Coordinates of C-alpha atoms in Angstrom, one line a residue:
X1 CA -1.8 11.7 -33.4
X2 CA -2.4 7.7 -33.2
X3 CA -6.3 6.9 -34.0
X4 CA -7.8 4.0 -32.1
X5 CA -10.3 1.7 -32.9
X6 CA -12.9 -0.4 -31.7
X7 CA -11.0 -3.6 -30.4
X8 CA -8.7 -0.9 -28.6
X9 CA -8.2 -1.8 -24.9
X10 CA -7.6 1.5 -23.3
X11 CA -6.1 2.1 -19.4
X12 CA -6.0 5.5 -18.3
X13 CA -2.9 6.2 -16.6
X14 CA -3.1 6.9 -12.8
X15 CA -4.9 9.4 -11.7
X16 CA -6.9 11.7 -9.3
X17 CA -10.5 13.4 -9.4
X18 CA -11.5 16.6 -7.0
X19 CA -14.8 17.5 -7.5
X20 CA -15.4 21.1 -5.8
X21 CA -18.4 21.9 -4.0
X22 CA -19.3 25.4 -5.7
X23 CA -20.2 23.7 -8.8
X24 CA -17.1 24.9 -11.1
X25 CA -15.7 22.3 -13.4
X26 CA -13.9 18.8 -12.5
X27 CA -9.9 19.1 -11.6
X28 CA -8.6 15.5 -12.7
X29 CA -4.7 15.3 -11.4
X30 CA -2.3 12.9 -13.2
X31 CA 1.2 13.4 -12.0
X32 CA 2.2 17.0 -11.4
X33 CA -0.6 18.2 -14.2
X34 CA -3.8 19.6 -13.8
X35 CA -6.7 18.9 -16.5
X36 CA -10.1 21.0 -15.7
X37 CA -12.9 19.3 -17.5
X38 CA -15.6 21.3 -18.8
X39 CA -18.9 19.7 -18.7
X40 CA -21.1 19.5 -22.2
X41 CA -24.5 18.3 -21.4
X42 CA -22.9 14.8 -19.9
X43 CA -23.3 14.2 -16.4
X44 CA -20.1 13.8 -14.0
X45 CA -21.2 10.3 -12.9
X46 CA -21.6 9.1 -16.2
X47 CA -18.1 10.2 -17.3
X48 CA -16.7 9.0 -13.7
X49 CA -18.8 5.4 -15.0
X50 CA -17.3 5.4 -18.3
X51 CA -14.1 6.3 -16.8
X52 CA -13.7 2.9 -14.7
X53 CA -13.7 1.2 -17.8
X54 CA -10.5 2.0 -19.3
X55 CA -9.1 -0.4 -17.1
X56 CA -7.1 -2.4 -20.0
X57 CA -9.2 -5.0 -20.1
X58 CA -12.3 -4.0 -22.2
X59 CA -12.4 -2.9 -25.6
X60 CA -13.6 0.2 -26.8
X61 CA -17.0 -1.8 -28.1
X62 CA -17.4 -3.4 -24.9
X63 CA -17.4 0.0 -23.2
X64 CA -20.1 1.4 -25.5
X65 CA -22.3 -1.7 -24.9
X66 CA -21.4 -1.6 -21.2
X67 CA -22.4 2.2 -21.0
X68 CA -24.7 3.1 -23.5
X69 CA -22.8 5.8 -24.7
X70 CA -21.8 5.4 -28.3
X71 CA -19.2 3.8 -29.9
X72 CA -18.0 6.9 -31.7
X73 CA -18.4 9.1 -28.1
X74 CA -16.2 6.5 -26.1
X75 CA -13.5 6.7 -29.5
X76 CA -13.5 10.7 -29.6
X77 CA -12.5 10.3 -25.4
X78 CA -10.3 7.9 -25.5
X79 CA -8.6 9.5 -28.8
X80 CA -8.6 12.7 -26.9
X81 CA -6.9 10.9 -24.2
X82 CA -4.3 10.0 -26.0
X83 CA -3.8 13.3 -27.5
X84 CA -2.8 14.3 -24.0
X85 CA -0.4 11.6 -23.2
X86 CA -3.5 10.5 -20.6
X87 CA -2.9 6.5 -21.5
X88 CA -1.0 4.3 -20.4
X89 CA 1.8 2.8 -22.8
X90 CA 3.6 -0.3 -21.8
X91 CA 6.9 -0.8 -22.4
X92 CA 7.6 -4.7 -22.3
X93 CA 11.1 -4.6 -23.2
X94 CA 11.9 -2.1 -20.6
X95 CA 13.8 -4.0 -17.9
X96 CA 15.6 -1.3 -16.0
X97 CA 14.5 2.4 -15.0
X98 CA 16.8 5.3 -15.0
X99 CA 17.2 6.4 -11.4
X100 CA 16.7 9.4 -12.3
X101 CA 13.4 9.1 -14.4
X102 CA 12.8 7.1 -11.6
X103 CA 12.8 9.6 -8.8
X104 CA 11.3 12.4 -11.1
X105 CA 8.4 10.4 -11.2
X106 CA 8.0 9.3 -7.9
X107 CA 8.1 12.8 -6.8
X108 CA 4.8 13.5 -9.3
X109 CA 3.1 11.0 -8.1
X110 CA 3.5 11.8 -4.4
X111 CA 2.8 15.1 -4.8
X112 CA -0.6 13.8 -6.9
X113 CA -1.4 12.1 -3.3
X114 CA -0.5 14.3 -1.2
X115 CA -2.1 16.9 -2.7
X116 CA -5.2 14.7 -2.9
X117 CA -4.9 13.7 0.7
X118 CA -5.5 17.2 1.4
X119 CA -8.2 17.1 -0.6
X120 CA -10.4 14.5 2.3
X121 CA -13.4 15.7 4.0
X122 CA -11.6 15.6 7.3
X123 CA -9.6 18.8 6.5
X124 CA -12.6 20.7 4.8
X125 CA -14.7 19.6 7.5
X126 CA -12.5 20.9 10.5
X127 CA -12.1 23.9 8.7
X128 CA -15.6 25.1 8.3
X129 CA -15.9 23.6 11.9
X130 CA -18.5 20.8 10.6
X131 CA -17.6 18.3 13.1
X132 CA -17.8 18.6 17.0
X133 CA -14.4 19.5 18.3
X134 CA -13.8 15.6 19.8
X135 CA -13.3 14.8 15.9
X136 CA -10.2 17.5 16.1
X137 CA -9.2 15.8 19.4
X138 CA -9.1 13.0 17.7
X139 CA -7.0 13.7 14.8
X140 CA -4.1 14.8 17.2
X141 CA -4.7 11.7 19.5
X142 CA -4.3 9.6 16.0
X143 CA -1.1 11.7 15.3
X144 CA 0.7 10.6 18.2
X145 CA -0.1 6.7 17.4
X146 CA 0.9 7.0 14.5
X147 CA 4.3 9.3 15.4
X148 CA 4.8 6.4 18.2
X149 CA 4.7 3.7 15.4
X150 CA 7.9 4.7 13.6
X151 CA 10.3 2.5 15.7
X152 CA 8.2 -0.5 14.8
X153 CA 8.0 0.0 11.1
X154 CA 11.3 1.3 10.7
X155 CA 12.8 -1.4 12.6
X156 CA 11.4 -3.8 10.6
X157 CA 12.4 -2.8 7.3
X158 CA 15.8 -2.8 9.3
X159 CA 15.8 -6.2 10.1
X160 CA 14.2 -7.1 6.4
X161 CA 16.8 -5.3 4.6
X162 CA 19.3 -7.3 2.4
X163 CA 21.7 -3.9 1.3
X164 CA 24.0 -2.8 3.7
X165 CA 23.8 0.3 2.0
X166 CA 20.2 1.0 3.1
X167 CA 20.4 -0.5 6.0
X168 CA 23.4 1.7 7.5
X169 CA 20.2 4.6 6.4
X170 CA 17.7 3.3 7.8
X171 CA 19.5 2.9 11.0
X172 CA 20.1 6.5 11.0
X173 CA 16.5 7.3 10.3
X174 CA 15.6 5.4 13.0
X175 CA 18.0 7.0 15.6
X176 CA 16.8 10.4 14.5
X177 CA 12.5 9.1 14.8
X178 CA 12.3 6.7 17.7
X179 CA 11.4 9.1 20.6
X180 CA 9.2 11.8 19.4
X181 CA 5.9 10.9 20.1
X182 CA 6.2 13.0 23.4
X183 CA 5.7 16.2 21.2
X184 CA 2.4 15.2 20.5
X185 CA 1.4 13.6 23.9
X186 CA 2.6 17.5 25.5
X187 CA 0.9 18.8 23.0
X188 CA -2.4 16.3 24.1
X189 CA -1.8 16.9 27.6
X190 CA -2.2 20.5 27.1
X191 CA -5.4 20.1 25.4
X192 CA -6.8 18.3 28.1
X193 CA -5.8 14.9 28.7
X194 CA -3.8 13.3 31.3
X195 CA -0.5 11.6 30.7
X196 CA -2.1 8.4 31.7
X197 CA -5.1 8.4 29.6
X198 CA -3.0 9.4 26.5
X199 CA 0.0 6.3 26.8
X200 CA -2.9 3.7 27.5
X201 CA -5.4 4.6 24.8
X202 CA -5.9 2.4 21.4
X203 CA -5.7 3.6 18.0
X204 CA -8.6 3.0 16.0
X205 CA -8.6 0.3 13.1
X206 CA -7.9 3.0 10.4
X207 CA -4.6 4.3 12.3
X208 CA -3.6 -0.1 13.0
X209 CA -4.6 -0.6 9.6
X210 CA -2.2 2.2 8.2
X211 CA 0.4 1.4 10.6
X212 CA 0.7 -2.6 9.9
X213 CA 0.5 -1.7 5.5
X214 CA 3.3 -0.2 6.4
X215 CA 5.6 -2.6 8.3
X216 CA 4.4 -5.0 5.5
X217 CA 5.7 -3.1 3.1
X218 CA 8.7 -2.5 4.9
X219 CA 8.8 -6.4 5.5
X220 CA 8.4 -7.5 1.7
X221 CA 10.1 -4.3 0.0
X222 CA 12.8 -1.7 1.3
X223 CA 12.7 0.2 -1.8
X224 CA 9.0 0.4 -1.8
X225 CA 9.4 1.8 2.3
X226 CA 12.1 4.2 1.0
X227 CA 9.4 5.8 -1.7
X228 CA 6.3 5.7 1.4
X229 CA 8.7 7.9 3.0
X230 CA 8.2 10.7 0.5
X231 CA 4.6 10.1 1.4
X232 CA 3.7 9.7 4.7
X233 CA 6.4 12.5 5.7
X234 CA 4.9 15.3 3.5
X235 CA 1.4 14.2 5.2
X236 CA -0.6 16.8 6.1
X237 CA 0.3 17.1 9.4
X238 CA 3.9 16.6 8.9
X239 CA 4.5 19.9 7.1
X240 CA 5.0 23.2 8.6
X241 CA 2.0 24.7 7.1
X242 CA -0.4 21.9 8.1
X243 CA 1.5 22.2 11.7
X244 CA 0.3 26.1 11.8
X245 CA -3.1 24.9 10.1
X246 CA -3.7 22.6 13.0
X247 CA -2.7 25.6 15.3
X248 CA -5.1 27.7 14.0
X249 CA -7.6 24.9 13.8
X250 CA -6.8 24.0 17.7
X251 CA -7.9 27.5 19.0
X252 CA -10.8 28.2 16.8
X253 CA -12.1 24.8 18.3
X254 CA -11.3 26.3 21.9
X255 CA -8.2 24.5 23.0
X256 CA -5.3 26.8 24.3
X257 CA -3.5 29.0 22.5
X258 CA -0.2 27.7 21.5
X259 CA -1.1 23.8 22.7
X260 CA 0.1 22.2 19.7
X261 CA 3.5 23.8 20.3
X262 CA 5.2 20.5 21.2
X263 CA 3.9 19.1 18.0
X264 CA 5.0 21.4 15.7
X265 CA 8.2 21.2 17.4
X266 CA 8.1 17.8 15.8
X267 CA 7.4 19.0 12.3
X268 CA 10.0 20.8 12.4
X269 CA 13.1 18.5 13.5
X270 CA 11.5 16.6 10.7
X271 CA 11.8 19.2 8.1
X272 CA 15.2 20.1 9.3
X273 CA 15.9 16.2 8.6
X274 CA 15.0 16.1 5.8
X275 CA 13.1 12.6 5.6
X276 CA 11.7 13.4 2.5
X277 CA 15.0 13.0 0.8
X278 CA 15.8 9.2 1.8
X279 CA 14.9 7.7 -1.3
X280 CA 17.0 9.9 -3.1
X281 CA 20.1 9.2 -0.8
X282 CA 19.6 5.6 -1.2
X283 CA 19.6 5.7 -4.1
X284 CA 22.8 7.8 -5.1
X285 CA 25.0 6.5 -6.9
X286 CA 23.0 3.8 -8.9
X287 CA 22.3 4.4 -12.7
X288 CA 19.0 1.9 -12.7
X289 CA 16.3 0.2 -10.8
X290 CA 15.0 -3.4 -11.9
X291 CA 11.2 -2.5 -13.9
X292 CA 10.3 -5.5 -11.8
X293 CA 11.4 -3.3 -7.9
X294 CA 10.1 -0.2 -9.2
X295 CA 6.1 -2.0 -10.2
X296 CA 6.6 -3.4 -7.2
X297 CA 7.4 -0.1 -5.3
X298 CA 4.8 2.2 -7.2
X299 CA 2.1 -0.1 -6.2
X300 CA 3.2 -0.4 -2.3
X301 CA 3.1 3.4 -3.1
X302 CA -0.2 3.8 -3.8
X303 CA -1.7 1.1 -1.2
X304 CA -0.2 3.6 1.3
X305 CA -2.4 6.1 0.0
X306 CA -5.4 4.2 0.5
X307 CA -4.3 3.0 3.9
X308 CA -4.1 7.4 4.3
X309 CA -8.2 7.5 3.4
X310 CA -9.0 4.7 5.9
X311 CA -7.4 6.7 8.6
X312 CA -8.6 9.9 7.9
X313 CA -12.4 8.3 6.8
X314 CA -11.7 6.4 10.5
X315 CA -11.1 9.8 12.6
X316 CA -14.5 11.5 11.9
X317 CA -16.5 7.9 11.7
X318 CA -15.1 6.8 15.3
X319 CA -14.6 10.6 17.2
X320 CA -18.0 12.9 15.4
X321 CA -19.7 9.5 17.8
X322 CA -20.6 10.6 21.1
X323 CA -21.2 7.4 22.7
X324 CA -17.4 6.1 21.8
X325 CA -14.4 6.6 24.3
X326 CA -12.0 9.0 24.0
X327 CA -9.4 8.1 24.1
X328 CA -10.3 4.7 22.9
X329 CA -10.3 2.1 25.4
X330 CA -8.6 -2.0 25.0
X331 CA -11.0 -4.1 25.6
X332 CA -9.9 -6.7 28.3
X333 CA -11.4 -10.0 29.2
X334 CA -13.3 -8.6 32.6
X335 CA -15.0 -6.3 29.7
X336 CA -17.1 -8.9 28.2

């Protein structure tokens, strides 16, 4: 195996850290493998420190002097690292990715984020029934902004699309997604709120934040809205088993039995679509993708992911506060 030295500049490749409450040892995710890291004396936040220096940019020295942790330490890390296939290798000649290499790896890496979207306090925190039952209100109210957003953002990467190709898809997707948020305002209305309240309420900044990444995405980059598909349909909430999670979440919280009924309606027409498959069917029939699209993609990829920790950070910040609105209220100019 290749030895490094100490003018190396090492980058990890992406990846994913869940940290479990009962003490056992680190999971770190990259792609669809798992790594458990056993802990020797070294503290988790001085590996997680060390860790955010193999960033590419500083040398193997640097990060000794920069951590204290010796030059020979950082070297046996890094070289077991790359034992594991852990670093990142740049190809600079590589101008074109095989579709299918392409796709395989697309598919890691959402199921990396997905699977670490699952991981967010939110979920373990309704599930031990941490948070007042407003925050699980909340969540659902979020749901249906965010189901009642898919005519804007796929519209736009409609009307930003250059391939008639995807276009002629993204049409269909759009004919199949425009009028569903009623599943989740039934399922609101049975949980308590009126039809009124629930079409005039205002998402909260995480849900607009996560909403306009994604029509900017889908302005600057179809490809790049093609791969968010893969994520933001596989959400949580979008799965059949996070539907009858939410189910059994919804009555153990005191809402009526079979309220989210509508909802998981919803989940399923979506399974039975099969939006999860869109990149792939865009992308039949083509042998490569530019290195330059797919960066460009990957990255848009990955913002998404973020804008998924705002929203889910921005449920229990704005609903677990009891002097807030729910549903969340415009402000107009008589409110000032």
């Amino acid at each position: 195996m290749l030895k490094r030295d100490l003018e190396f500049r090492p980058r990890l490749r992406h990846c994913t850290f869940f940290v479990p409450s009962s003490g056992d040892d680190v999971l770190m995710i990259v792609g669809d493998q798992h790594f458990q890291l056993e802990q020797h004396g070294a503290q988790l936040k001085d590996f997680l420190n060390l860790k955010r220096y193999l960033d590419g940019r500083h040398t193997v020295q640097q990060i000794s002097e920069i951590t204290n942790v010796s030059p020979e330490d950082v070297l046996g890390i890094v070289n077991a690292f790359t034992e594991q296939s852990l670093l990142r290798e740049e190809n600079l000649d590589l101008e074109n990715i095989p579709v299918d290499v392409f796709l395989k790896q697309i598919d890691k890496s959402t199921a990396m984020w997905t699977e670490q979207i699952g991981y967010h306090r939110l979920w373990s925190g309704l599930e031990n029934q941490e948070y007042r039952k407003e925050v699980f209100l909340g969540l659902i109210l979020e749901t249906y902004h965010y189901i009642n957003s898919a005519s804007r953002h796929i519209s736009t990467a409609i009307s930003h699309c250059t391939d008639p190709q995807w276009k002629r898809l993204l049409s269909e997707y759009l004919a199949e997604e425009y009028n569903h948020a009623w599943m989740a305002r039934d399922s609101l209305i049975r949980m308590g709120l009126s039809k009124e309240e629930i079409e005039n309420a205002h998402p909260i900044i995480g849900t607009w934040s996560w909403i306009n990444n994604l029509c900017e995405i889908a302005r600057e980059d179809t490809l790049g809205y093609l791969a968010c598909t893969k994520l933001f349909e596989a959400r949580g909430t979008e799965t059949i088993e996070g539907a009858e999670t939410l189910q059994r979440l919804a009555e153990a919280y005191g809402y009526p039995k079979d309220c989210l009924e509508p909802l998981v309606s919803h989940v399923r027409t979506d399974v039975e679509a099969n939006h999860t498959g869109l990149l792939e069917e865009a992308l039949e029939g083509r042998k490569h993708i530019p290195a330059e699209q797919a960066h460009r993609a990957v990255n848009n990829l990955h913002d998404l992911k973020h804008s998924f920790d705002q929203y889910n950070d921005g449920i229990i910040l704005y609903y677990s506060d009891v002097s807030n609105y729910i549903p969340r209220l415009k402000v107009d100019y008589f409110s000032l």
